[in-house]
DNA sequence: CTATTGACGACAT
DNA sequence: CATGTCGCCAATA
């Protein structure tokens, strides 16, 4: 199960904090997120932090994809992530590659 | 303390 | 375009 906020590290909280800022209908990448928290090289660590998402409802971690345009992972499975994004108007092709990255990308 | 892991990314082949 | 390799970083065992 996911961790409770109180049990999380400062780094993880920071990641989630920024993730919450991503507006509906938009997406960002693990890389932009890492840069936003002033840790441009902690890209992988950012992904790990999102995987421990304590509140799926309040934290739109599904809006974070890979910088090469691919879907990336998701706790509940990539298929789920893909469906949610579809509802927000963001589509992917048969290879889980986003259709129009530039159009939906959100940089902090 | 060291080793391993992983929702990543840049580059080489 | 499809793999493979390597570097990075924070958390965990």
Coordinates of N, CA and C (backbone and C1' of nucleotides) in Angstrom, one line a residue:
Chain A
X1 N 0.8 -1.2 0.0 CA 0.0 0.0 0.0 C 0.9 1.3 0.0
X2 N 0.2 2.4 -0.2 CA 0.9 3.6 -0.3 C 1.3 4.1 1.1
X3 N 2.2 4.9 1.2 CA 2.6 5.5 2.5 C 1.7 6.6 2.9
X4 N 1.8 6.9 4.2 CA 1.1 8.1 4.7 C 2.0 9.3 4.6
X5 N 1.4 10.4 4.4 CA 2.1 11.7 4.3 C 3.2 11.8 5.4
X6 N 2.7 11.6 6.6 CA 3.6 11.7 7.8 C 4.9 10.9 7.7
X7 N 4.8 9.8 7.0 CA 5.9 8.9 6.9 C 6.8 9.1 5.7
X8 N 6.5 10.1 4.9 CA 7.3 10.4 3.7 C 8.5 11.3 4.0
X9 N 9.4 11.2 3.1 CA 10.6 12.0 3.2 C 10.3 13.4 2.6
X10 N 11.2 14.4 2.9 CA 10.9 15.7 2.4 C 11.0 15.7 0.9
X11 N 11.9 14.9 0.4 CA 12.1 14.9 -1.1 C 10.8 14.4 -1.7
X12 N 10.2 13.3 -1.2 CA 9.0 12.8 -1.7 C 7.8 13.8 -1.6
X13 N 7.7 14.5 -0.5 CA 6.6 15.4 -0.4 C 6.8 16.6 -1.4
X14 N 8.0 17.0 -1.6 CA 8.3 18.0 -2.6 C 7.8 17.6 -4.0
X15 N 8.1 16.4 -4.3 CA 7.7 15.9 -5.6 C 6.2 15.9 -5.8
X16 N 5.5 15.4 -4.8 CA 4.0 15.4 -4.8 C 3.5 16.8 -4.8
X17 N 4.1 17.7 -4.1 CA 3.7 19.1 -4.0 C 3.6 19.7 -5.4
X18 N 4.6 19.5 -6.2 CA 4.7 20.0 -7.5 C 3.7 19.3 -8.5
X19 N 3.6 18.0 -8.3 CA 2.7 17.2 -9.1 C 1.3 17.7 -9.0
X20 N 0.9 18.2 -7.9 CA -0.4 18.7 -7.7 C -0.7 19.9 -8.5
X21 N 0.3 20.6 -8.9 CA 0.1 21.9 -9.7 C -0.2 21.6 -11.2
X22 N 0.0 20.4 -11.6 CA -0.3 20.2 -13.0 C -1.8 20.2 -13.3
X23 N -2.2 21.2 -14.2 CA -3.6 21.4 -14.5 C -4.2 20.2 -15.3
X24 N -5.5 20.0 -15.1 CA -6.2 18.9 -15.8 C -6.1 19.2 -17.3
X25 N -5.9 18.1 -18.0 CA -5.9 18.3 -19.5 C -4.5 18.6 -19.9
X26 N -3.5 18.6 -19.0 CA -2.1 18.9 -19.3 C -1.3 17.8 -18.8
X27 N 0.0 17.7 -19.2 CA 0.9 16.7 -18.7 C 2.3 17.3 -18.6
X28 N 3.1 16.6 -17.9 CA 4.5 17.1 -17.8 C 5.4 15.8 -17.8
X29 N 6.7 16.0 -17.7 CA 7.5 14.8 -17.8 C 8.3 14.7 -16.5
X30 N 8.9 13.5 -16.3 CA 9.6 13.3 -15.0 C 10.8 14.3 -15.0
X31 N 11.3 14.6 -16.2 CA 12.4 15.5 -16.2 C 12.1 16.9 -15.9
X32 N 11.0 17.5 -16.4 CA 10.6 18.8 -16.0 C 10.3 18.9 -14.6
X33 N 9.7 17.8 -14.1 CA 9.3 17.8 -12.6 C 10.6 17.9 -11.8
X34 N 11.6 17.1 -12.2 CA 12.9 17.1 -11.5 C 13.5 18.5 -11.5
X35 N 13.4 19.1 -12.7 CA 14.0 20.5 -12.8 C 13.3 21.4 -11.9
X36 N 12.0 21.3 -11.8 CA 11.2 22.2 -11.1 C 11.6 22.2 -9.6
X37 N 12.0 21.0 -9.1 CA 12.3 21.0 -7.7 C 13.8 21.2 -7.5
X38 N 14.5 21.7 -8.5 CA 15.9 22.0 -8.4 C 16.8 20.8 -8.3
X39 N 16.4 19.7 -8.9 CA 17.2 18.5 -8.8 C 17.1 17.8 -10.2
X40 N 17.6 18.6 -11.2 CA 17.6 18.1 -12.6 C 18.1 16.7 -12.8
X41 N 18.9 16.2 -11.9 CA 19.5 14.8 -12.2 C 18.7 13.7 -11.4
X42 N 17.8 14.1 -10.6 CA 17.0 13.1 -9.8 C 15.8 12.6 -10.5
X43 N 15.9 12.5 -11.8 CA 14.7 12.0 -12.6 C 14.2 10.7 -12.1
X44 N 15.1 9.7 -12.0 CA 14.6 8.4 -11.5 C 14.0 8.4 -10.2
X45 N 14.7 9.2 -9.3 CA 14.2 9.3 -7.9 C 12.8 9.9 -7.9
X46 N 12.5 10.8 -8.8 CA 11.2 11.4 -8.9 C 10.1 10.3 -9.2
X47 N 10.5 9.5 -10.2 CA 9.5 8.4 -10.5 C 9.3 7.5 -9.3
X48 N 10.3 7.2 -8.6 CA 10.1 6.4 -7.4 C 9.2 7.0 -6.4
X49 N 9.4 8.3 -6.2 CA 8.5 9.1 -5.3 C 7.1 9.0 -5.7
X50 N 6.8 9.2 -7.0 CA 5.4 9.1 -7.4 C 4.8 7.7 -7.2
X51 N 5.6 6.8 -7.3 CA 5.2 5.4 -7.1 C 4.6 5.2 -5.7
X52 N 5.0 6.0 -4.8 CA 4.6 5.9 -3.4 C 3.4 6.8 -3.1
X53 N 2.9 7.3 -4.1 CA 1.7 8.3 -4.0 C 0.7 7.8 -3.0
X54 N 0.5 8.6 -2.0 CA -0.4 8.3 -0.9 C -1.8 8.6 -1.2
X55 N -2.1 9.5 -2.1 CA -3.5 9.9 -2.4 C -3.7 10.0 -3.9
X56 N -4.0 8.9 -4.5 CA -4.3 9.0 -5.9 C -5.3 10.0 -6.4
X57 N -6.3 10.2 -5.6 CA -7.4 11.2 -5.9 C -6.9 12.6 -6.0
X58 N -6.1 13.0 -4.9 CA -5.7 14.4 -4.9 C -4.4 14.7 -5.7
X59 N -3.6 13.7 -5.9 CA -2.4 13.9 -6.6 C -2.4 13.2 -8.0
X60 N -2.5 14.1 -9.0 CA -2.5 13.6 -10.4 C -1.2 13.1 -11.0
X61 N -0.7 12.0 -10.4 CA 0.6 11.5 -10.8 C 0.5 10.9 -12.2
X62 N -0.8 10.7 -12.7 CA -1.0 10.1 -14.0 C -0.6 11.1 -15.1
X63 N -0.4 12.4 -14.7 CA -0.1 13.4 -15.7 C 1.4 13.6 -15.9
X64 N 2.1 12.7 -15.4 CA 3.6 12.7 -15.5 C 4.0 11.6 -16.4
X65 N 4.6 11.9 -17.6 CA 5.0 10.9 -18.5 C 6.5 11.0 -18.8
X66 N 7.0 10.2 -19.7 CA 8.4 10.3 -20.0 C 8.7 11.4 -21.0
X67 N 9.9 11.9 -21.0 CA 10.3 13.1 -21.8 C 10.4 12.6 -23.3
X68 N 10.5 11.4 -23.6 CA 10.5 10.9 -25.0 C 9.1 10.7 -25.5
X69 N 8.2 11.1 -24.7 CA 6.8 11.0 -25.2 C 6.0 9.7 -24.9
X70 N 6.7 8.8 -24.3 CA 6.1 7.5 -23.9 C 5.3 7.6 -22.6
X71 N 4.4 6.8 -22.5 CA 3.5 6.8 -21.3 C 4.2 6.7 -19.9
X72 N 5.2 5.7 -19.8 CA 5.9 5.6 -18.6 C 5.1 4.6 -17.7
X73 N 5.5 4.5 -16.4 CA 4.8 3.5 -15.6 C 3.7 4.1 -14.7
X74 N 3.1 3.2 -14.0 CA 2.0 3.6 -13.1 C 1.7 2.5 -12.1
X75 N 1.5 2.9 -10.9 CA 1.2 1.9 -9.8 C 0.1 0.9 -10.2
X76 N -1.0 1.4 -10.6 CA -2.1 0.5 -11.0 C -2.0 -0.1 -12.4
X77 N -0.9 0.2 -13.0 CA -0.7 -0.4 -14.4 C -0.9 0.7 -15.4
X78 N 0.0 0.7 -16.4 CA 0.0 1.7 -17.5 C -1.4 1.8 -18.2
X79 N -2.1 0.7 -18.3 CA -3.4 0.7 -19.0 C -4.3 1.7 -18.3
X80 N -4.3 1.7 -17.0 CA -5.1 2.6 -16.2 C -4.7 4.0 -16.4
X81 N -3.4 4.2 -16.4 CA -2.9 5.6 -16.6 C -3.4 6.1 -17.9
X82 N -3.3 5.3 -18.9 CA -3.6 5.7 -20.2 C -5.1 6.0 -20.3
X83 N -6.0 5.3 -19.7 CA -7.4 5.5 -19.7 C -7.7 6.9 -19.0
X84 N -7.1 7.1 -17.9 CA -7.4 8.4 -17.2 C -7.0 9.6 -18.1
X85 N -5.9 9.5 -18.7 CA -5.4 10.6 -19.6 C -6.4 10.7 -20.8
X86 N -6.9 9.6 -21.2 CA -7.8 9.7 -22.3 C -9.0 10.5 -22.0
X87 N -9.5 10.3 -20.8 CA -10.6 11.1 -20.3 C -10.3 12.6 -20.2
X88 N -9.0 12.9 -20.1 CA -8.6 14.3 -20.0 C -8.3 14.9 -21.4
X89 N -8.5 14.0 -22.4 CA -8.3 14.5 -23.7 C -6.9 14.3 -24.3
X90 N -6.1 13.4 -23.6 CA -4.8 13.2 -24.1 C -4.7 11.7 -24.6
X91 N -4.4 11.6 -25.9 CA -4.3 10.3 -26.5 C -2.9 9.8 -26.8
X92 N -2.8 8.4 -26.8 CA -1.6 7.8 -27.1 C -1.8 6.8 -28.3
X93 N -0.8 6.5 -29.0 CA -0.9 5.6 -30.1 C -0.8 4.1 -29.6
X94 N -0.7 3.2 -30.6 CA -0.7 1.8 -30.2 C 0.6 1.4 -29.4
X95 N 1.6 2.2 -29.5 CA 2.8 1.9 -28.8 C 3.0 2.7 -27.5
X96 N 1.9 3.3 -27.0 CA 1.9 4.1 -25.8 C 2.8 5.3 -26.0
X97 N 2.8 5.8 -27.2 CA 3.5 7.0 -27.5 C 2.5 8.2 -27.6
X98 N 2.7 9.3 -26.9 CA 1.7 10.3 -26.9 C 1.6 10.9 -28.3
X99 N 0.4 11.3 -28.7 CA 0.1 11.8 -30.0 C 0.7 13.2 -30.3
X100 N 0.4 14.1 -29.4 CA 0.8 15.5 -29.6 C 1.4 16.1 -28.3
X101 N 2.6 15.7 -28.0 CA 3.3 16.1 -26.8 C 3.3 17.6 -26.6
X102 N 3.8 18.3 -27.6 CA 4.0 19.8 -27.5 C 2.7 20.5 -27.2
X103 N 1.6 19.9 -27.6 CA 0.3 20.5 -27.4 C -0.2 20.5 -25.9
X104 N 0.2 19.4 -25.3 CA -0.3 19.2 -23.9 C 0.8 19.4 -22.8
X105 N 2.0 19.5 -23.2 CA 3.1 19.7 -22.2 C 2.9 20.9 -21.3
X106 N 3.2 20.7 -20.0 CA 3.1 21.8 -19.1 C 4.4 21.9 -18.3
X107 N 5.1 23.1 -18.5 CA 6.3 23.3 -17.8 C 6.0 24.3 -16.6
X108 N 6.4 23.9 -15.5 CA 6.2 24.7 -14.3 C 6.5 26.1 -14.5
Chain B
dC1 P 28.9 6.2 5.8 O5' 29.2 4.7 5.5 C5' 30.3 4.0 6.2 C4' 30.4 2.6 5.7 C3' 30.1 2.6 4.2 O3' 31.2 2.0 3.5 C1' 28.7 1.1 5.5
dT2 P 31.1 2.1 1.8 O5' 30.3 0.8 1.4 C5' 30.8 -0.5 1.8 C4' 29.9 -1.6 1.2 C3' 29.7 -1.4 -0.3 O3' 29.7 -2.7 -0.9 C1' 27.6 -1.3 0.7
dA3 P 29.5 -2.9 -2.5 O5' 27.9 -3.3 -2.6 C5' 27.5 -4.5 -1.8 C4' 26.1 -4.8 -2.3 C3' 25.9 -4.7 -3.8 O3' 25.1 -5.8 -4.3 C1' 24.4 -3.3 -2.7
dT4 P 24.6 -5.9 -5.8 O5' 23.1 -5.5 -5.7 C5' 22.4 -5.9 -4.6 C4' 20.9 -5.4 -4.7 C3' 20.4 -5.4 -6.1 O3' 19.1 -5.8 -6.2 C1' 20.2 -3.2 -5.2
dT5 P 18.4 -6.1 -7.6 O5' 17.3 -5.0 -7.6 C5' 16.7 -4.6 -6.3 C4' 15.8 -3.5 -6.5 C3' 15.2 -3.3 -7.9 O3' 13.8 -3.0 -7.8 C1' 16.2 -1.3 -7.2
dG6 P 12.8 -3.5 -9.0 O5' 12.4 -2.0 -9.6 C5' 11.9 -1.0 -8.8 C4' 11.8 0.3 -9.5 C3' 11.5 0.2 -11.0 O3' 10.5 1.2 -11.3 C1' 13.5 1.5 -10.5
dA7 P 9.2 0.4 -11.9 O5' 8.5 1.3 -13.0 C5' 8.3 2.5 -12.7 C4' 8.2 3.5 -13.8 C3' 9.1 4.7 -13.6 O3' 9.2 5.4 -14.8 C1' 6.9 5.3 -13.0
dC8 P 10.3 5.1 -15.8 O5' 11.4 6.2 -15.4 C5' 11.0 7.5 -15.0 C4' 12.1 8.4 -15.4 C3' 12.1 8.6 -17.0 O3' 12.3 10.0 -17.2 C1' 14.2 7.9 -16.3
dG9 P 12.3 10.6 -18.7 O5' 13.9 10.6 -19.0 C5' 14.7 11.4 -18.2 C4' 16.1 11.6 -18.8 C3' 16.1 11.8 -20.3 O3' 17.1 12.7 -20.7 C1' 17.3 9.8 -19.9
dA10 P 17.2 13.4 -22.2 O5' 18.8 13.1 -22.6 C5' 19.8 13.3 -21.6 C4' 21.1 12.6 -22.1 C3' 21.2 12.8 -23.6 O3' 22.6 13.1 -23.9 C1' 21.2 10.5 -23.1
dC11 P 23.0 13.5 -25.4 O5' 23.9 12.3 -25.8 C5' 23.8 11.1 -25.0 C4' 24.8 10.1 -25.4 C3' 25.2 10.1 -26.8 O3' 26.5 9.6 -27.0 C1' 23.9 8.2 -26.4
dA12 P 27.1 9.3 -28.5 O5' 27.2 7.7 -28.6 C5' 27.8 7.0 -27.6 C4' 27.8 5.5 -27.9 C3' 28.2 5.1 -29.3 O3' 28.9 3.9 -29.2 C1' 26.0 4.5 -29.0
dT13 P 29.6 3.3 -30.6 O5' 28.6 2.2 -31.1 C5' 28.0 1.3 -30.1 C4' 27.2 0.3 -30.7 C3' 27.5 0.0 -32.2 O3' 27.3 -1.4 -32.4 C1' 25.3 0.7 -32.0
Chain C
dC1 P 11.0 7.1 -35.9 O5' 11.4 5.6 -35.8 C5' 10.8 4.7 -36.8 C4' 11.3 3.3 -36.5 C3' 11.2 2.9 -35.0 O3' 10.9 1.5 -34.9 C1' 13.5 2.8 -35.7
dA2 P 10.6 0.9 -33.4 O5' 12.0 0.1 -33.2 C5' 12.3 -0.9 -34.1 C4' 13.3 -1.9 -33.4 C3' 12.9 -2.2 -32.0 O3' 13.2 -3.5 -31.7 C1' 15.0 -1.0 -32.1
dT3 P 13.3 -4.1 -30.4 O5' 14.6 -3.4 -29.9 C5' 15.1 -3.7 -28.7 C4' 16.6 -4.1 -28.8 C3' 17.2 -4.4 -27.4 O3' 18.1 -5.4 -27.4 C1' 18.2 -2.5 -28.4
dG4 P 18.6 -6.0 -26.0 O5' 19.9 -5.2 -25.7 C5' 20.7 -4.8 -26.8 C4' 21.9 -4.1 -26.3 C3' 22.2 -4.3 -24.8 O3' 23.6 -4.4 -24.5 C1' 21.8 -2.0 -25.2
dT5 P 24.2 -4.6 -23.0 O5' 24.7 -3.1 -22.7 C5' 25.4 -2.4 -23.7 C4' 26.0 -1.1 -23.1 C3' 26.3 -1.2 -21.6 O3' 27.5 -0.5 -21.4 C1' 24.8 0.5 -21.9
dC6 P 28.3 -0.6 -19.9 O5' 28.2 0.9 -19.5 C5' 28.1 2.0 -20.4 C4' 27.8 3.3 -19.8 C3' 28.1 3.3 -18.3 O3' 28.6 4.6 -18.0 C1' 25.8 3.8 -18.6
dG7 P 29.2 4.9 -16.6 O5' 28.4 6.1 -16.1 C5' 28.2 7.2 -17.0 C4' 27.1 8.1 -16.4 C3' 27.2 8.3 -14.9 O3' 27.1 9.7 -14.7 C1' 25.1 7.6 -15.5
dC8 P 27.4 10.3 -13.2 O5' 26.1 11.0 -12.8 C5' 24.9 10.5 -13.3 C4' 23.7 11.1 -12.7 C3' 23.8 11.1 -11.2 O3' 23.2 12.3 -10.6 C1' 22.1 9.5 -11.9
dC9 P 23.6 12.7 -9.1 O5' 22.1 12.8 -8.5 C5' 21.0 12.3 -9.1 C4' 19.9 12.0 -8.2 C3' 20.3 11.9 -6.7 O3' 19.1 12.3 -6.0 C1' 19.6 9.8 -7.4
dA10 P 19.4 12.7 -4.4 O5' 18.3 11.9 -3.7 C5' 16.9 12.0 -4.0 C4' 16.1 10.9 -3.6 C3' 16.2 10.6 -2.1 O3' 14.9 10.3 -1.6 C1' 16.8 8.7 -3.3
dA11 P 14.8 9.9 0.0 O5' 14.5 8.4 -0.1 C5' 13.4 8.0 -0.9 C4' 13.3 6.5 -0.9 C3' 13.2 5.8 0.5 O3' 12.2 4.8 0.4 C1' 15.0 4.9 -0.8
dT12 P 11.7 4.2 1.8 O5' 12.2 2.7 1.7 C5' 13.1 2.4 0.7 C4' 13.4 0.9 0.7 C3' 13.4 0.2 2.0 O3' 13.1 -1.2 1.9 C1' 15.6 0.3 1.2
dA13 P 12.9 -2.2 3.2 O5' 14.0 -3.3 2.9 C5' 14.2 -3.8 1.6 C4' 15.5 -4.7 1.5 C3' 15.7 -5.5 2.8 O3' 16.3 -6.8 2.4 C1' 17.5 -4.0 2.5

